[in-house]
PDB file of C-alpha atoms in Angstrom:
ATOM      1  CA  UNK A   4       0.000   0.000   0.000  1.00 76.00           C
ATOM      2  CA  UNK A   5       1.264   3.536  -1.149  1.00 87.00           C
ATOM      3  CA  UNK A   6       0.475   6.314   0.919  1.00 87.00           C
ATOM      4  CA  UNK A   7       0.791  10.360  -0.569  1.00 92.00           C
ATOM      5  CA  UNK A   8       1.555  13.228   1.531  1.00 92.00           C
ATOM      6  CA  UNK A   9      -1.701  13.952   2.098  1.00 93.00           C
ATOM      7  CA  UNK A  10      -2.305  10.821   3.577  1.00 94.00           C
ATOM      8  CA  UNK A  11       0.496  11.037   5.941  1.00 93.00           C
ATOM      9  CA  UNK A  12      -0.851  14.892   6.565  1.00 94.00           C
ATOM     10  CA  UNK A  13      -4.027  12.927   7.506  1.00 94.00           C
ATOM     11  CA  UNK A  14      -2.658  10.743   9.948  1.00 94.00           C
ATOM     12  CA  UNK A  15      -0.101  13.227  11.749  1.00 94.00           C
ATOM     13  CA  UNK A  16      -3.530  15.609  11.935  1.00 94.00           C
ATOM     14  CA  UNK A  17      -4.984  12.585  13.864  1.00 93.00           C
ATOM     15  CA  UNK A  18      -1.738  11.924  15.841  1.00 94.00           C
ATOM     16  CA  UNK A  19      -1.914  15.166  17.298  1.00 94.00           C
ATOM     17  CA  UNK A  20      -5.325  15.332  18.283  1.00 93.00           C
ATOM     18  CA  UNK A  21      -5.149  12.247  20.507  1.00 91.00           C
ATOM     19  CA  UNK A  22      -3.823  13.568  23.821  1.00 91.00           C
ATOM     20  CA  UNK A  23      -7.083  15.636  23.448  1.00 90.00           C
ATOM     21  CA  UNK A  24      -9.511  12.744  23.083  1.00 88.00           C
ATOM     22  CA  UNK A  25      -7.467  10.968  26.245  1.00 86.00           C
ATOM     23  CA  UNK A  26      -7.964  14.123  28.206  1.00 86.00           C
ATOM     24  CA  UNK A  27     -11.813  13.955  27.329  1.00 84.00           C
ATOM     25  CA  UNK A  28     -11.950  10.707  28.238  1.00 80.00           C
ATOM     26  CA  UNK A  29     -10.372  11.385  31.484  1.00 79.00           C
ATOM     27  CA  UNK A  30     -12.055  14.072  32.335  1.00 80.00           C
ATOM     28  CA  UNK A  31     -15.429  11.985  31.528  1.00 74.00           C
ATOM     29  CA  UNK A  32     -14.148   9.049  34.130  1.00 73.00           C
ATOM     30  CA  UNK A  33     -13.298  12.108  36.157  1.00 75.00           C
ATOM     31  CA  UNK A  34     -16.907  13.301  36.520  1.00 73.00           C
ATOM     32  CA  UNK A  35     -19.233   9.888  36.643  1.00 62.00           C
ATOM     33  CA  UNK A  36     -20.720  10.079  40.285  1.00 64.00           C
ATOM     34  CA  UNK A  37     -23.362   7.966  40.192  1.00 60.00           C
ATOM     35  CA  UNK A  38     -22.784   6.057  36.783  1.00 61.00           C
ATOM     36  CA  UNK A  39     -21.525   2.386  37.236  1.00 66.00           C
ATOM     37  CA  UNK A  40     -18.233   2.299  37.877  1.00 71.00           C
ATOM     38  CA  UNK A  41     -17.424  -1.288  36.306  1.00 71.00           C
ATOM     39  CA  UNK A  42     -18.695   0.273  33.083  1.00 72.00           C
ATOM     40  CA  UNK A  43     -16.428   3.578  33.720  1.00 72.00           C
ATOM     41  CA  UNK A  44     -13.471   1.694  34.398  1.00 75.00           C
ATOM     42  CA  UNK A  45     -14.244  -0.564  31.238  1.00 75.00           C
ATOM     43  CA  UNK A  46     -14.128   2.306  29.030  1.00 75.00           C
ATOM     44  CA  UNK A  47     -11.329   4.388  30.185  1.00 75.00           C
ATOM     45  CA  UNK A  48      -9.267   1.185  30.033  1.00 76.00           C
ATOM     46  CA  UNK A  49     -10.453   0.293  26.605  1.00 79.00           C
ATOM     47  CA  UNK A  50     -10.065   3.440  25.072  1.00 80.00           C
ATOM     48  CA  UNK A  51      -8.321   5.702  27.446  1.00 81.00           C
ATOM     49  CA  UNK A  52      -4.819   3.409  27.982  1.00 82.00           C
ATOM     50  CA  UNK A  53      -5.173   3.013  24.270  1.00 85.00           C
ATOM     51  CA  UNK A  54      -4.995   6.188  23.015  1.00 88.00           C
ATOM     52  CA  UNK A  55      -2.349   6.838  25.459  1.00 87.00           C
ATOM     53  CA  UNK A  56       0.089   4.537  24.250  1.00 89.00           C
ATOM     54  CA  UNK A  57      -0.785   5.191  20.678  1.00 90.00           C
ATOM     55  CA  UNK A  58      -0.072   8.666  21.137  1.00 90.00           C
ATOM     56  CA  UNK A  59       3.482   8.055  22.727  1.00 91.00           C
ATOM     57  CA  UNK A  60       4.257   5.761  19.936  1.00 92.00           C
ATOM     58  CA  UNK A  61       3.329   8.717  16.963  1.00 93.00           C
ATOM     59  CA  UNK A  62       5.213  10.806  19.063  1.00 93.00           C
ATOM     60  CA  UNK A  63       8.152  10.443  16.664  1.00 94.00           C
ATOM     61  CA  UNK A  64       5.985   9.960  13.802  1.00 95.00           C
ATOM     62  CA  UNK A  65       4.531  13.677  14.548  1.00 95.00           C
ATOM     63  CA  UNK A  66       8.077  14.933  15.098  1.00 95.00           C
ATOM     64  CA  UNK A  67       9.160  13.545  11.850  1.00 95.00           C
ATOM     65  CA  UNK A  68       5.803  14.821   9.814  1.00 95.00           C
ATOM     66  CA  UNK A  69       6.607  18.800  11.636  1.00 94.00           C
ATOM     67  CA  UNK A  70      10.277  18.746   9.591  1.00 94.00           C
ATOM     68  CA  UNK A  71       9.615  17.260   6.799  1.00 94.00           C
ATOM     69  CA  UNK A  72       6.262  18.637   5.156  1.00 94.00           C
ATOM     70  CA  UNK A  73       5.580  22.179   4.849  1.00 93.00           C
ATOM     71  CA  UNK A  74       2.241  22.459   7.471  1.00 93.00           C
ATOM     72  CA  UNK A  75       1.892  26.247   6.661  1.00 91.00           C
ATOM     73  CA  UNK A  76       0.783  25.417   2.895  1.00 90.00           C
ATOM     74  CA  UNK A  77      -2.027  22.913   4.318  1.00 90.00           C
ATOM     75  CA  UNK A  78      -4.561  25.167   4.569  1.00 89.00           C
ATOM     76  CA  UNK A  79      -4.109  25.650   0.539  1.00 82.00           C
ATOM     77  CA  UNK A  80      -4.734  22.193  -0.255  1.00 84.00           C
ATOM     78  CA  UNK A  81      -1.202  21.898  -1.342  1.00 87.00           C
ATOM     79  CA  UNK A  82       0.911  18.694   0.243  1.00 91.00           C
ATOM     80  CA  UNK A  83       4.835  19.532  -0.332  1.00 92.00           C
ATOM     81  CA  UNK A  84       8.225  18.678   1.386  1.00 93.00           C
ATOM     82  CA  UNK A  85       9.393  21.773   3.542  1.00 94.00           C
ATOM     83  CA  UNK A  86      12.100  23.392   1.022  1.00 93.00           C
ATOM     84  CA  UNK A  87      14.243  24.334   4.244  1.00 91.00           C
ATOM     85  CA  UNK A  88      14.962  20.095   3.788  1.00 91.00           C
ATOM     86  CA  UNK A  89      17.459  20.362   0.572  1.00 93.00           C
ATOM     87  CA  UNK A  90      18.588  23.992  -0.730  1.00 94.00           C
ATOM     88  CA  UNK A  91      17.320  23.131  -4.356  1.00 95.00           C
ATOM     89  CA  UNK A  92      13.414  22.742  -2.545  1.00 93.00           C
ATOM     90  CA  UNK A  93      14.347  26.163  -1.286  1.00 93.00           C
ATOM     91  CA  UNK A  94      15.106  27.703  -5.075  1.00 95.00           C
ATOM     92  CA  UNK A  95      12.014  26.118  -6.262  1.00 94.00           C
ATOM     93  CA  UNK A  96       9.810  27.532  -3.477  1.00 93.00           C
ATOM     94  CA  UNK A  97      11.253  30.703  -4.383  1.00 94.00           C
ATOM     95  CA  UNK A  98      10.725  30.883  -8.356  1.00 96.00           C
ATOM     96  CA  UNK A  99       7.409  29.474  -7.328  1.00 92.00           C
ATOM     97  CA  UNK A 100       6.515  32.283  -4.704  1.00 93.00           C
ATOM     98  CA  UNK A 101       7.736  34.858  -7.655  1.00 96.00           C
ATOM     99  CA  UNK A 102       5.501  33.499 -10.187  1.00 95.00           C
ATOM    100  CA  UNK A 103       2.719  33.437  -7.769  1.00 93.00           C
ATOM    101  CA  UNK A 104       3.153  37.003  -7.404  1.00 95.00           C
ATOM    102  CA  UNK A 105       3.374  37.528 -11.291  1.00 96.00           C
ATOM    103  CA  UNK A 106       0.198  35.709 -11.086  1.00 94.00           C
ATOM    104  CA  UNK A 107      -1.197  38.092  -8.469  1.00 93.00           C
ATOM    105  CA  UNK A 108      -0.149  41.440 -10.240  1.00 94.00           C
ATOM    106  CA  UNK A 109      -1.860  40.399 -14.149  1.00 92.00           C
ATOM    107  CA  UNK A 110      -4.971  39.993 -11.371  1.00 91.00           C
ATOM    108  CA  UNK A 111      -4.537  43.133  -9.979  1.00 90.00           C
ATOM    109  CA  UNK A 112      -3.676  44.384 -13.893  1.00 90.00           C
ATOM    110  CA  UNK A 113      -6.962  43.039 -15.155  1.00 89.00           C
ATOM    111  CA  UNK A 114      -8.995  44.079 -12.510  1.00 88.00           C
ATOM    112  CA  UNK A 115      -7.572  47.922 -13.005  1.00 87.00           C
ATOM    113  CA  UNK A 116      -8.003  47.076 -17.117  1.00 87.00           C
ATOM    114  CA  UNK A 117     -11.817  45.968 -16.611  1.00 86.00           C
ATOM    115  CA  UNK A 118     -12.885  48.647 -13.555  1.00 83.00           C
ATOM    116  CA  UNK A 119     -14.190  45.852 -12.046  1.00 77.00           C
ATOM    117  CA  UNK A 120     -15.038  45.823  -7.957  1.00 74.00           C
ATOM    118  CA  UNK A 121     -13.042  43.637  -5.432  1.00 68.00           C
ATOM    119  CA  UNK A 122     -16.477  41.370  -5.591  1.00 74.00           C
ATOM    120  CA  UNK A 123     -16.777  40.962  -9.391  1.00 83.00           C
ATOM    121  CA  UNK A 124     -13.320  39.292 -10.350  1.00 89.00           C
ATOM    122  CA  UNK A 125     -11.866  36.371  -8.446  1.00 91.00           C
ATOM    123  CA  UNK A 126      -8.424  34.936  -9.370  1.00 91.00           C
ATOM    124  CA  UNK A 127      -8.929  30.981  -8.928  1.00 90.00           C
ATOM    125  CA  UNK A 128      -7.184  28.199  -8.782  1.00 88.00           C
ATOM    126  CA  UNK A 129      -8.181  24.782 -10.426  1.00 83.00           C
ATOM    127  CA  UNK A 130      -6.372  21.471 -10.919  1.00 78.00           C
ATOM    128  CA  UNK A 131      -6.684  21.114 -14.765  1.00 83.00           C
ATOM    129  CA  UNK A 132      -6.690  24.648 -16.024  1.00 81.00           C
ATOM    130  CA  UNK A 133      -3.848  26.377 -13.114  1.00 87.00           C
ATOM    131  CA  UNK A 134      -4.841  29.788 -12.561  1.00 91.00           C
ATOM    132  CA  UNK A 135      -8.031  31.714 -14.247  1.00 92.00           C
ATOM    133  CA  UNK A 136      -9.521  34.775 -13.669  1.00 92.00           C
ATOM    134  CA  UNK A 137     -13.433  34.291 -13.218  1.00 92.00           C
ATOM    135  CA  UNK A 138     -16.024  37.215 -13.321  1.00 90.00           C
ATOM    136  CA  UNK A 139     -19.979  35.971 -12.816  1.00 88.00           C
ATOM    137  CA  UNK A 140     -22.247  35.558 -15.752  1.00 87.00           C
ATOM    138  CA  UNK A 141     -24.226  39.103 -14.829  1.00 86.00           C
ATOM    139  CA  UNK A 142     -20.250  40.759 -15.139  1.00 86.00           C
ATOM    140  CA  UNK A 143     -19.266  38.611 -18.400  1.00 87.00           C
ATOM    141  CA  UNK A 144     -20.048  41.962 -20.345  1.00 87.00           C
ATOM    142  CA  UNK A 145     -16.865  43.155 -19.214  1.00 86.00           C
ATOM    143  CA  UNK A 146     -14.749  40.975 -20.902  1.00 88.00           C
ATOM    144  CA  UNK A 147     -17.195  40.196 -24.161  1.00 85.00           C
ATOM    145  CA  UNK A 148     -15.547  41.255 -27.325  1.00 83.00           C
ATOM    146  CA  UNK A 149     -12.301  41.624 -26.110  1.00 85.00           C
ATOM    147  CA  UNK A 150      -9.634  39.534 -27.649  1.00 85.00           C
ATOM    148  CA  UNK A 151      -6.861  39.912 -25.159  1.00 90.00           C
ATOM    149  CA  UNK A 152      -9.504  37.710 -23.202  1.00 90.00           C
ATOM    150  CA  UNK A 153      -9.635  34.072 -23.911  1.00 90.00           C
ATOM    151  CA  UNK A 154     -12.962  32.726 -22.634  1.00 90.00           C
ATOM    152  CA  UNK A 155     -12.245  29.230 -20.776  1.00 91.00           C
ATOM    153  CA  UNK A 156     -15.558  28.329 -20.093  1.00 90.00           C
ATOM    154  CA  UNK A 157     -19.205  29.106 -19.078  1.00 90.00           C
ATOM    155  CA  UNK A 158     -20.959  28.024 -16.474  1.00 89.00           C
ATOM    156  CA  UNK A 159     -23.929  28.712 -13.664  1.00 89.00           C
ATOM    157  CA  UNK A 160     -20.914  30.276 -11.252  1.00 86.00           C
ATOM    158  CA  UNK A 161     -19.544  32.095 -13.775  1.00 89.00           C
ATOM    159  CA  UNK A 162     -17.383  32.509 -16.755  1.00 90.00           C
ATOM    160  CA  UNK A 163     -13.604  31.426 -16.998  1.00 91.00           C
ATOM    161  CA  UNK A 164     -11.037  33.436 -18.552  1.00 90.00           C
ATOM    162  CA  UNK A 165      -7.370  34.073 -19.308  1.00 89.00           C
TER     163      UNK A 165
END
């Protein structure tokens, strides 16, 4: 079985939220006056010594996970090696932040080009096209006739454009 980054993202996510779960459990065994006791004791030591020892074994597993993959570019769906690993990751991330910021300013261009509003041009990313520029179907007079403007596509959300 082959795992990807983003299923070893996955489980270090898990991995770190297990202390958390133990303390809730403990806190529940904590605070069961008058619930069976048998039945408390059962579950803490099902779940609770469980979850314990799984989470000192992933303890190196989460260390491992926190140098090696880049966390902070999670939250953009985007599962990559840190580039502070190898100093040729590092030039990449680089001429990759620079073209994202090329990216950003022919945005910021088109939006000054078109006189559109903040709300009426989005720059989006999608996995089989890259970056487009998308402006709703109400707003696709702004870009109608003009050839500098290749229409992608046209849909209920909007239209697609380069």
């Amino acid at each position: 079985v082959s795992a990807s980054l983003q299923d070893v993202v996955k489980l270090y996510q898990l991995a770190v939220r297990i202390p958390f779960m133990v303390e809730a459990i403990q806190e529940v065994a904590n605070s069961t006056e008058g619930v069976k006791e048998k039945m408390v004791e059962r579950f803490v030591s099902r779940f609770g010594e469980g979850l314990t020892k799984l989470s000192k074994e992933l303890h190196n597993f989460e260390a491992l996970v926190e140098t090696t993959i880049d966390l902070d570019q999670i939250d953009n769906h985007e599962y990559v090696i840190n580039p502070n690993i190898d100093p040729e990751l590092s030039e990449l991330k680089d001429a990759k932040d620079a073209t994202l910021a090329k990216v950003s300013d022919c945005f910021e261009s088109v939006k000054s080009q078109l006189n559109a509003k903040n709300d009426k041009i989005r720059l989006e990313r999608k996995d089989n096209l890259g970056y487009v520029l998308r402006v709703t179907r109400k707003e696709e007079k702004l870009i109608r006739g003009k050839s500098k403007y290749i229409i992608i596509e046209t849909r209920k959300d909007g239209v697609k454009f380069t």
